[in-house]
Coordinates of C-alpha atoms in Angstrom, one line a residue:
M1 CA -16.7 28.7 -9.2
S2 CA -19.6 28.6 -11.6
K3 CA -22.6 26.4 -11.1
K4 CA -22.4 25.5 -14.8
K5 CA -19.1 23.8 -14.4
L6 CA -20.3 21.9 -11.3
Q7 CA -23.5 20.6 -12.8
T8 CA -24.2 17.0 -11.9
P9 CA -22.5 14.7 -14.4
D10 CA -24.3 12.3 -16.6
L11 CA -24.7 9.1 -14.6
S12 CA -26.8 7.3 -17.2
Y13 CA -24.0 4.9 -18.0
L14 CA -24.6 3.5 -14.5
N15 CA -28.3 3.1 -15.0
L16 CA -28.9 5.5 -12.1
S17 CA -32.2 7.4 -12.2
E18 CA -32.1 11.0 -13.4
N19 CA -34.1 11.9 -10.3
I20 CA -31.6 10.4 -7.9
A21 CA -30.4 12.9 -5.2
V22 CA -26.7 13.6 -6.1
K23 CA -24.3 15.6 -4.0
Y24 CA -21.5 16.3 -6.5
Q25 CA -18.0 17.4 -5.8
L26 CA -18.7 18.8 -2.3
S27 CA -15.9 20.6 -0.5
P28 CA -14.4 19.0 2.6
M29 CA -16.4 21.5 4.8
E30 CA -19.6 20.5 3.0
L31 CA -18.8 16.8 3.4
V32 CA -18.1 17.1 7.1
D33 CA -21.4 19.0 7.5
E34 CA -23.2 16.2 5.6
A35 CA -21.5 13.5 7.7
L36 CA -22.5 15.2 10.9
L37 CA -26.0 15.7 9.6
N38 CA -26.2 12.0 8.7
K39 CA -24.8 11.0 12.1
E40 CA -21.9 9.3 10.5
G41 CA -19.4 10.6 13.0
I42 CA -18.3 13.4 15.3
L43 CA -15.6 16.1 15.3
A44 CA -12.6 15.3 17.4
S45 CA -11.0 18.1 19.4
S46 CA -8.4 18.4 16.7
G47 CA -11.1 19.3 14.2
A48 CA -10.8 16.0 12.2
L49 CA -14.0 14.0 11.5
A50 CA -14.0 10.8 13.5
V51 CA -16.1 7.9 12.2
D52 CA -16.5 4.2 12.9
T53 CA -16.4 2.0 9.7
G54 CA -18.7 -0.6 11.2
K55 CA -18.2 -4.4 11.2
F56 CA -15.0 -4.1 9.1
T57 CA -12.1 -2.1 10.4
G58 CA -9.7 -3.4 7.7
R59 CA -9.7 -5.0 4.3
S60 CA -11.2 -8.4 3.7
P61 CA -8.8 -10.0 1.3
K62 CA -10.8 -13.2 0.8
D63 CA -13.7 -11.2 -0.4
R64 CA -11.8 -9.3 -3.1
F65 CA -12.4 -10.6 -6.6
I66 CA -11.4 -9.9 -10.2
V67 CA -13.7 -10.6 -13.1
C68 CA -12.2 -13.3 -15.3
D69 CA -12.7 -12.4 -18.9
Q70 CA -10.8 -11.8 -22.2
I71 CA -8.5 -9.2 -20.6
T72 CA -7.7 -11.0 -17.4
A73 CA -8.0 -14.8 -18.1
D74 CA -4.4 -15.3 -19.2
A75 CA -2.8 -12.3 -17.5
V76 CA -3.8 -12.4 -13.9
W77 CA -1.9 -14.4 -11.2
W78 CA -5.0 -16.4 -10.1
G79 CA -5.1 -18.0 -6.7
D80 CA -5.9 -17.1 -3.1
I81 CA -5.0 -13.5 -3.7
N82 CA -6.7 -12.9 -7.0
I83 CA -10.0 -14.8 -6.9
K84 CA -12.0 -15.3 -10.1
F85 CA -15.5 -13.8 -10.5
S86 CA -17.7 -14.4 -13.6
P87 CA -18.8 -11.5 -15.8
E88 CA -22.4 -12.6 -15.6
K89 CA -22.4 -12.5 -11.8
F90 CA -20.7 -9.1 -11.8
D91 CA -23.4 -7.7 -14.1
L92 CA -26.2 -9.0 -11.8
L93 CA -24.5 -7.6 -8.7
F94 CA -23.9 -4.3 -10.5
T95 CA -27.6 -4.1 -11.3
K96 CA -28.5 -4.8 -7.7
I97 CA -26.1 -2.3 -6.1
T98 CA -27.2 0.5 -8.5
S99 CA -30.9 -0.4 -7.8
Y100 CA -30.1 -0.2 -4.1
L101 CA -28.7 3.3 -4.5
A102 CA -31.5 4.5 -6.8
D103 CA -33.7 6.0 -4.0
K104 CA -30.9 7.2 -1.8
K105 CA -28.8 10.4 -1.6
I106 CA -25.4 9.6 -3.1
Y107 CA -22.1 11.4 -3.1
V108 CA -20.2 11.7 -6.4
R109 CA -16.6 12.8 -6.7
D110 CA -14.4 13.1 -9.8
A111 CA -10.7 12.7 -9.1
S112 CA -7.6 11.1 -10.7
A113 CA -4.7 8.8 -9.9
C114 CA -1.0 9.2 -10.8
A115 CA 0.7 12.6 -10.3
N116 CA 2.5 12.2 -13.6
P117 CA 0.0 13.3 -16.3
D118 CA 1.5 10.9 -18.8
Y119 CA 0.1 8.0 -16.7
A120 CA -3.0 9.6 -15.1
I121 CA -6.4 7.9 -15.0
A122 CA -9.6 9.7 -14.3
I123 CA -11.7 8.2 -11.5
R124 CA -15.3 8.8 -10.4
V125 CA -16.1 7.6 -6.9
I126 CA -19.7 7.2 -5.9
T127 CA -20.4 6.6 -2.3
E128 CA -23.3 6.0 0.0
T129 CA -21.8 8.0 2.8
A130 CA -20.3 11.4 3.0
Y131 CA -17.2 10.2 5.0
Q132 CA -16.3 7.8 2.2
N133 CA -16.4 10.7 -0.2
L134 CA -14.2 12.8 2.1
F135 CA -11.8 9.9 2.0
A136 CA -11.8 9.9 -1.8
N137 CA -11.2 13.7 -1.8
N138 CA -8.2 13.3 0.6
L139 CA -6.6 10.2 -1.0
F140 CA -7.0 10.7 -4.7
I141 CA -5.6 13.6 -6.7
R142 CA -7.9 16.6 -6.7
P143 CA -8.5 17.8 -10.3
E144 CA -8.9 21.3 -11.7
I145 CA -12.5 22.6 -11.9
D146 CA -12.4 22.8 -15.7
T147 CA -11.8 19.1 -16.0
L148 CA -14.8 18.0 -14.0
G149 CA -17.9 16.3 -15.3
A150 CA -16.5 14.3 -18.2
Q151 CA -17.1 10.6 -18.2
P152 CA -14.2 9.0 -16.3
E153 CA -12.0 6.1 -17.3
W154 CA -12.7 4.2 -14.0
T155 CA -15.7 4.2 -11.7
V156 CA -15.8 3.1 -8.1
I157 CA -19.2 2.4 -6.4
A158 CA -19.1 1.9 -2.6
A159 CA -22.2 1.1 -0.7
P160 CA -21.7 -0.2 2.8
G161 CA -25.4 -0.7 3.4
F162 CA -25.8 -3.1 0.4
L163 CA -25.3 -6.7 1.3
A164 CA -24.8 -9.5 -1.2
D165 CA -26.6 -12.8 -1.1
P166 CA -23.7 -15.3 -1.3
L167 CA -25.9 -18.1 -2.7
L168 CA -27.3 -16.0 -5.5
D169 CA -24.5 -13.5 -6.1
G170 CA -21.4 -15.8 -6.1
T171 CA -19.7 -14.0 -3.3
R172 CA -18.2 -15.6 -0.2
Q173 CA -20.0 -13.4 2.3
E174 CA -22.3 -10.4 2.3
N175 CA -19.4 -8.0 1.8
F176 CA -17.3 -7.8 -1.4
S177 CA -14.9 -5.8 -3.5
I178 CA -14.9 -6.7 -7.2
I179 CA -12.7 -5.3 -10.0
N180 CA -13.9 -5.5 -13.6
F181 CA -11.2 -4.5 -16.1
T182 CA -13.4 -4.7 -19.2
R183 CA -16.1 -2.5 -17.7
K184 CA -13.5 -0.4 -15.8
M185 CA -15.5 -0.5 -12.6
I186 CA -15.0 -1.5 -9.0
I187 CA -18.0 -2.3 -6.9
I188 CA -17.8 -2.5 -3.1
G189 CA -20.6 -3.5 -0.8
G190 CA -21.2 -4.6 2.8
T191 CA -18.1 -2.8 4.2
G192 CA -17.6 0.8 5.3
Y193 CA -13.8 0.4 5.5
T194 CA -12.4 3.1 3.1
G195 CA -9.2 1.2 2.5
E196 CA -11.1 -1.0 0.0
I197 CA -11.6 2.1 -2.2
K198 CA -7.9 3.0 -2.1
K199 CA -6.5 -0.5 -2.6
G200 CA -9.0 -1.2 -5.4
I201 CA -7.5 1.5 -7.5
F202 CA -4.0 0.5 -6.5
S203 CA -4.7 -3.0 -7.8
V204 CA -6.0 -1.5 -11.1
L205 CA -2.8 0.4 -11.5
N206 CA -0.7 -2.6 -10.5
F207 CA -2.3 -4.3 -13.6
I208 CA -2.4 -1.7 -16.3
L209 CA 0.9 0.2 -15.7
P210 CA 3.3 -2.9 -15.9
M211 CA 1.2 -4.5 -18.6
Y212 CA 0.7 -1.6 -21.0
E213 CA 3.1 1.2 -19.9
N214 CA 6.2 -0.8 -18.9
T215 CA 6.0 1.1 -15.7
L216 CA 6.8 -0.4 -12.3
S217 CA 4.0 0.0 -9.8
M218 CA 5.3 -0.1 -6.2
H219 CA 3.9 -0.4 -2.7
C220 CA 6.4 1.9 -1.1
S221 CA 7.1 5.4 0.3
A222 CA 9.4 7.8 -1.5
N223 CA 11.2 11.0 -0.7
V224 CA 13.7 13.4 -2.5
G225 CA 16.7 15.3 -1.3
K226 CA 17.6 18.9 -1.8
N227 CA 19.8 17.9 -4.7
G228 CA 17.0 16.1 -6.4
D229 CA 18.1 12.6 -5.4
T230 CA 15.1 10.3 -5.0
A231 CA 14.9 7.4 -2.5
I232 CA 12.4 4.6 -2.3
F233 CA 11.5 2.7 0.8
F234 CA 9.8 -0.8 0.6
G235 CA 8.7 -2.5 3.8
L236 CA 5.9 -4.4 5.4
S237 CA 4.1 -3.3 8.6
G238 CA 6.4 -2.8 11.6
T239 CA 9.6 -2.3 9.5
G240 CA 9.8 1.5 9.9
K241 CA 8.8 2.5 6.4
T242 CA 6.8 5.5 7.4
T243 CA 9.2 6.6 10.1
L244 CA 12.4 6.3 8.0
S245 CA 10.9 8.0 4.9
A246 CA 9.6 10.9 7.0
D247 CA 12.8 13.0 7.0
P248 CA 12.6 16.7 7.7
E249 CA 15.7 17.2 5.5
R250 CA 13.9 15.6 2.5
G251 CA 10.7 16.2 0.6
L252 CA 7.9 13.6 0.8
I253 CA 6.8 12.3 -2.6
G254 CA 4.3 10.0 -1.0
D255 CA 3.8 7.4 1.8
D256 CA 2.4 4.3 0.1
E257 CA 1.9 3.9 -3.7
H258 CA 4.2 5.0 -6.5
G259 CA 5.0 4.3 -10.1
W260 CA 8.5 4.3 -11.7
G261 CA 8.2 5.4 -15.3
K262 CA 10.7 6.2 -18.0
T263 CA 12.0 9.4 -16.4
S264 CA 10.3 9.8 -13.1
V265 CA 8.9 8.4 -9.8
F266 CA 5.4 9.6 -9.1
N267 CA 2.8 9.2 -6.4
F268 CA -0.4 7.5 -7.4
E269 CA -2.3 9.4 -4.7
G270 CA -3.0 12.9 -3.5
G271 CA -2.9 12.1 0.2
C272 CA -1.9 9.8 3.0
Y273 CA -3.6 7.0 4.9
A274 CA -1.5 6.7 8.1
K275 CA -1.8 4.3 11.0
C276 CA -2.6 6.0 14.3
V277 CA -1.9 3.3 16.9
D278 CA 0.3 4.8 19.7
L279 CA 0.7 8.0 17.7
T280 CA 2.4 10.9 19.5
Q281 CA 3.5 14.3 18.5
E282 CA 7.1 13.4 19.6
K283 CA 7.3 10.2 17.6
E284 CA 5.5 11.2 14.4
P285 CA 5.1 15.0 14.4
Q286 CA 4.2 15.3 10.7
I287 CA 1.3 12.8 11.0
Y288 CA 0.2 14.1 14.3
N289 CA 0.0 17.7 13.0
A290 CA -1.9 16.7 9.9
I291 CA -4.8 15.5 12.0
K292 CA -6.9 18.7 11.7
F293 CA -10.1 19.9 10.1
G294 CA -10.6 18.1 6.7
A295 CA -8.7 14.9 7.9
L296 CA -10.7 11.7 8.5
L297 CA -10.1 9.6 11.6
E298 CA -11.3 6.0 11.5
N299 CA -12.2 3.7 14.4
V300 CA -10.3 5.7 17.1
N301 CA -11.3 5.9 20.8
F302 CA -11.6 9.0 22.9
F303 CA -10.5 9.7 26.5
P304 CA -13.7 9.4 28.6
G305 CA -15.9 12.4 28.6
T306 CA -13.9 14.2 25.9
T307 CA -13.4 14.4 22.2
D308 CA -9.6 14.0 22.6
V309 CA -8.4 10.9 20.8
D310 CA -6.7 8.2 22.8
Y311 CA -4.3 6.8 20.2
A312 CA -3.1 4.1 22.6
N313 CA -6.6 2.7 22.9
T314 CA -7.1 -0.2 20.4
E315 CA -10.4 -1.6 21.7
K316 CA -12.0 -1.2 18.3
T317 CA -9.0 -2.2 16.3
E318 CA -5.2 -1.9 16.1
N319 CA -5.8 -0.6 12.6
T320 CA -6.8 2.9 13.6
R321 CA -6.2 5.3 10.6
V322 CA -6.2 8.9 9.5
A323 CA -6.7 10.1 5.9
Y324 CA -5.5 13.6 4.9
P325 CA -4.4 15.5 1.8
I326 CA -0.7 15.3 1.2
E327 CA -0.6 19.1 1.5
Y328 CA -1.1 18.7 5.2
I329 CA 2.5 17.5 5.4
D330 CA 4.9 20.5 5.6
N331 CA 7.6 19.1 3.4
A332 CA 5.4 17.4 0.8
I333 CA 6.3 17.7 -2.9
V334 CA 3.3 18.9 -4.9
P335 CA 2.8 17.8 -7.6
S336 CA 4.2 14.5 -6.2
I337 CA 6.7 13.7 -8.9
A338 CA 10.5 13.4 -8.9
S339 CA 13.4 12.0 -10.8
V340 CA 14.2 8.2 -11.0
P341 CA 15.6 6.8 -7.8
K342 CA 19.3 6.7 -6.9
N343 CA 18.7 4.5 -3.9
I344 CA 16.2 1.9 -2.9
F345 CA 15.8 0.5 0.6
F346 CA 14.2 -2.9 1.4
L347 CA 13.3 -2.6 5.1
T348 CA 12.9 -5.8 7.1
A349 CA 12.4 -6.3 10.8
D350 CA 14.3 -9.6 11.2
A351 CA 13.3 -11.1 14.6
F352 CA 15.9 -13.9 14.1
G353 CA 18.6 -11.2 14.5
V354 CA 20.7 -12.7 11.7
L355 CA 20.4 -10.3 8.8
P356 CA 23.0 -7.5 8.6
P357 CA 21.8 -4.0 9.6
I358 CA 22.6 -2.9 6.0
A359 CA 23.9 -4.7 2.9
K360 CA 24.3 -3.7 -0.7
L361 CA 22.5 -6.0 -3.2
T362 CA 23.3 -7.0 -6.8
V363 CA 20.6 -6.8 -9.4
E364 CA 19.9 -10.5 -9.0
Q365 CA 19.8 -10.3 -5.2
A366 CA 17.5 -7.3 -5.4
M367 CA 15.1 -9.2 -7.6
F368 CA 15.2 -12.2 -5.2
H369 CA 14.6 -10.1 -2.1
F370 CA 11.9 -8.1 -3.9
M371 CA 10.0 -11.2 -4.8
S372 CA 10.5 -12.6 -1.3
G373 CA 9.3 -9.5 0.6
Y374 CA 10.5 -10.8 3.9
T375 CA 9.9 -9.6 7.5
A376 CA 9.3 -11.3 10.8
K377 CA 6.5 -10.5 13.2
V378 CA 6.9 -11.3 16.9
A379 CA 4.3 -13.9 18.0
G380 CA 1.3 -12.9 20.2
T381 CA 1.4 -12.3 23.9
E382 CA 0.3 -15.8 24.9
T383 CA 2.4 -17.4 27.6
G384 CA 5.4 -19.2 26.4
I385 CA 5.2 -18.1 22.7
T386 CA 8.3 -16.2 21.9
E387 CA 9.3 -17.6 18.5
P388 CA 9.2 -15.1 15.6
Q389 CA 6.7 -15.6 12.8
L390 CA 8.1 -15.5 9.3
T391 CA 6.2 -13.3 6.8
F392 CA 6.8 -13.2 3.1
S393 CA 4.8 -10.9 1.0
A394 CA 5.8 -10.8 -2.7
C395 CA 7.1 -7.4 -3.8
F396 CA 6.2 -6.1 -0.3
G397 CA 2.6 -6.0 -1.4
K398 CA 1.3 -9.4 -2.4
A399 CA -2.3 -8.7 -1.6
F400 CA -2.5 -6.0 -4.3
L401 CA -0.7 -7.7 -7.2
P402 CA -2.9 -8.9 -10.1
L403 CA 0.2 -10.0 -12.1
H404 CA 2.8 -12.7 -11.2
P405 CA 5.5 -11.2 -8.9
S406 CA 8.2 -12.1 -11.5
K407 CA 6.7 -9.4 -13.8
Y408 CA 7.4 -6.7 -11.2
A409 CA 10.8 -8.1 -10.3
Q410 CA 11.8 -8.2 -13.9
L411 CA 10.8 -4.5 -14.3
L412 CA 12.8 -3.7 -11.2
G413 CA 15.9 -5.5 -12.5
E414 CA 15.7 -3.7 -15.9
K415 CA 15.3 -0.3 -14.3
M416 CA 18.1 -0.9 -11.8
K417 CA 20.5 -1.8 -14.7
E418 CA 19.3 1.1 -16.9
N419 CA 19.6 3.7 -14.1
K420 CA 22.5 2.2 -12.1
V421 CA 20.5 2.3 -8.9
N422 CA 21.8 1.2 -5.5
V423 CA 19.6 -1.2 -3.6
W424 CA 20.1 -1.8 0.1
L425 CA 18.7 -4.4 2.4
V426 CA 18.2 -2.8 5.8
N427 CA 17.4 -4.8 9.0
T428 CA 15.4 -2.7 11.4
G429 CA 14.8 -5.8 13.6
W430 CA 17.0 -7.5 16.1
T431 CA 20.7 -7.7 16.7
G432 CA 22.9 -9.6 19.2
G433 CA 20.4 -12.5 19.3
A434 CA 16.9 -13.4 18.2
Y435 CA 13.8 -11.7 19.7
G436 CA 13.8 -12.4 23.5
V437 CA 17.6 -12.4 23.7
G438 CA 18.9 -9.6 21.4
K439 CA 17.9 -6.0 21.2
R440 CA 16.1 -4.0 18.6
M441 CA 18.4 -2.1 16.3
K442 CA 18.8 1.4 17.5
L443 CA 16.8 3.8 15.3
S444 CA 19.7 6.3 15.5
Y445 CA 22.0 3.6 13.9
T446 CA 19.5 2.8 11.2
R447 CA 19.0 6.5 10.4
A448 CA 22.8 6.9 10.2
M449 CA 23.1 4.0 7.8
I450 CA 20.4 5.3 5.5
T451 CA 21.9 8.8 5.6
A452 CA 25.3 7.4 4.7
A453 CA 23.8 5.4 1.8
L454 CA 22.0 8.6 0.5
N455 CA 25.0 11.0 0.8
G456 CA 27.7 8.6 -0.5
G457 CA 29.1 7.6 2.8
L458 CA 29.0 4.0 1.8
D459 CA 30.5 4.5 -1.6
H460 CA 33.8 2.8 -0.6
H461 CA 35.3 -0.6 -1.3
H462 CA 35.5 -1.8 2.3
Y463 CA 32.9 -4.5 2.1
K464 CA 32.9 -8.2 2.9
Q465 CA 30.5 -11.0 1.8
H466 CA 28.2 -12.6 4.3
H467 CA 29.0 -16.3 4.6
V468 CA 25.4 -17.5 4.5
F469 CA 23.4 -14.8 2.7
K470 CA 26.2 -13.8 0.2
L471 CA 25.3 -10.1 0.8
M472 CA 28.0 -7.4 0.7
I473 CA 28.3 -5.8 4.2
P474 CA 30.1 -2.5 4.6
L475 CA 33.0 -2.7 7.2
H476 CA 32.6 1.0 8.1
C477 CA 29.7 3.4 8.3
P478 CA 29.8 7.0 9.6
N479 CA 28.2 7.3 13.1
V480 CA 27.8 3.5 13.5
P481 CA 30.1 1.2 15.5
D482 CA 32.0 -1.2 13.2
E483 CA 31.1 -4.2 15.3
I484 CA 27.3 -3.5 14.7
L485 CA 27.7 -4.0 11.0
D486 CA 28.6 -7.7 11.1
P487 CA 25.6 -9.4 12.8
S488 CA 27.6 -12.6 13.7
K489 CA 30.0 -10.5 15.8
T490 CA 27.1 -9.2 18.0
W491 CA 26.0 -12.6 19.2
D492 CA 27.6 -14.2 22.3
N493 CA 27.8 -17.5 20.6
E494 CA 28.8 -17.4 16.9
E495 CA 27.9 -21.0 16.3
E496 CA 24.3 -20.3 17.4
Y497 CA 24.3 -17.3 15.1
F498 CA 25.1 -19.4 12.0
I499 CA 22.6 -22.1 12.9
K500 CA 19.9 -19.5 13.0
A501 CA 21.2 -17.8 9.9
Y502 CA 21.0 -21.1 7.9
E503 CA 17.5 -21.6 9.3
L504 CA 16.4 -18.3 7.8
A505 CA 18.2 -18.9 4.5
D506 CA 16.3 -22.2 4.2
A507 CA 13.0 -20.4 4.8
F508 CA 13.9 -18.0 2.0
A509 CA 14.6 -20.9 -0.3
E510 CA 11.4 -22.8 0.6
N511 CA 9.2 -19.7 0.1
F512 CA 10.8 -19.0 -3.3
K513 CA 9.7 -22.4 -4.6
Q514 CA 6.2 -21.1 -5.2
F515 CA 7.6 -18.9 -8.0
E516 CA 9.6 -21.7 -9.6
A517 CA 6.7 -24.2 -9.8
P518 CA 5.9 -25.2 -13.4
K519 CA 2.7 -23.7 -14.6
V520 CA 0.2 -26.1 -16.3
L521 CA -0.5 -24.3 -19.6
K522 CA -4.1 -24.1 -20.8
T523 CA -5.6 -22.8 -23.9
H524 CA -7.3 -19.4 -23.8
E525 CA -10.7 -21.1 -24.2
E526 CA -10.0 -23.5 -21.3
E527 CA -9.0 -20.5 -19.1
L528 CA -12.3 -18.7 -19.9
K529 CA -14.3 -21.9 -19.1
L530 CA -12.6 -22.0 -15.7
C531 CA -14.0 -18.5 -15.1

């Protein structure tokens, strides 16, 4: 590794001083040493670097903005998810954050996103802390040495110690994450939570790939079988997405972010950012074994007097995380690219207990359920509160969608038809009654249904249509009792079942009205004035 190739890149386009102390493209070992020297964290007994991210232990969606300009004014789905920010305010804040970094030691990393080179974008991540740079090393794709140093397409600047002045800077609070598509920059301040870096680039790809490449960007996990058959798993938190896609018999393409191009499915990332709450070697051996030197643990607690992580301890947050390179998973596919999918699974944990455990969707139904992004979360532990809470997140990732959900659903429908893909709705939630009465679907049954869908065990004509949801339910599935497949037959009172089923169907219809509301058209000039 020659020093010439690893010379500090030209940072003049960021107005950073030539005399600034730059730590460029450090190895994981060097970054861990820096983090320990800076007192950013400690080494856990597993060898992983453990840090606390400070005040923020998760993303702050209300403080995430997109600059409204010629590129975005008419294209972005503006609202409570995508909040407008003026170009002038961005420029002022950019000057402030770079001035803040001017007399500090900074960490600079060149990386890329998208495992398929036809869609790849070069990224430079500039961080105030070493642990954030280790995160960038683990989560983005690590480039060849010969490609380093060139000016990147996108730049991310993350400075947890820089606080905005909401009155002067136009932010809501002192923390912020702002995407500028014209300047191709993301600036993040006031928060040490590394997920803002990851999801910032994800939001960028969710804009440019569907808009300019006719490529579907997806918040999903993906794996591939020994015969080259790709499967995609969509699902919100608690639906079993990570568990069900982690199959020792299939190679892991990725756990969170993917693109579906003309001829392939490809991972956007070069690593995984897994939840750690209640993690055990028995339940999640792949994730557990990936927590070793080079991995980054966030906001975990230790058993008293030790550096052994207590994964059941959520005193700091339930959103404890670990970031590691995808190579830390034994059956990972590298480079993370495979053929177009043969099967897609929409995972939902239905606490009403009324959705079938597996159903096959038509193209139109798939687009509807994709835009709905339904699951149900069980209410908190307060006395007497047992009713499930409905959750709808468009395209199973509403928080990261700069475009209207119909754009992504349209692309899904087109690709389904073109590639004759099977789409399955899988209920990993309750059966035999709603939460509090029924029981959670056995994981062994869910695994058997997914296995059957993957290996052709459900390629028969023995289906019936659900009376309420109009979904096609298989009458038989290998290794699953027939009576489990029809949810109405698992309830003691069939009339109560249908009352609850219609209640959920009405909630679907009500939620979908947001996509059907007529849009008040404005001229391009009027849109820009609103910015």
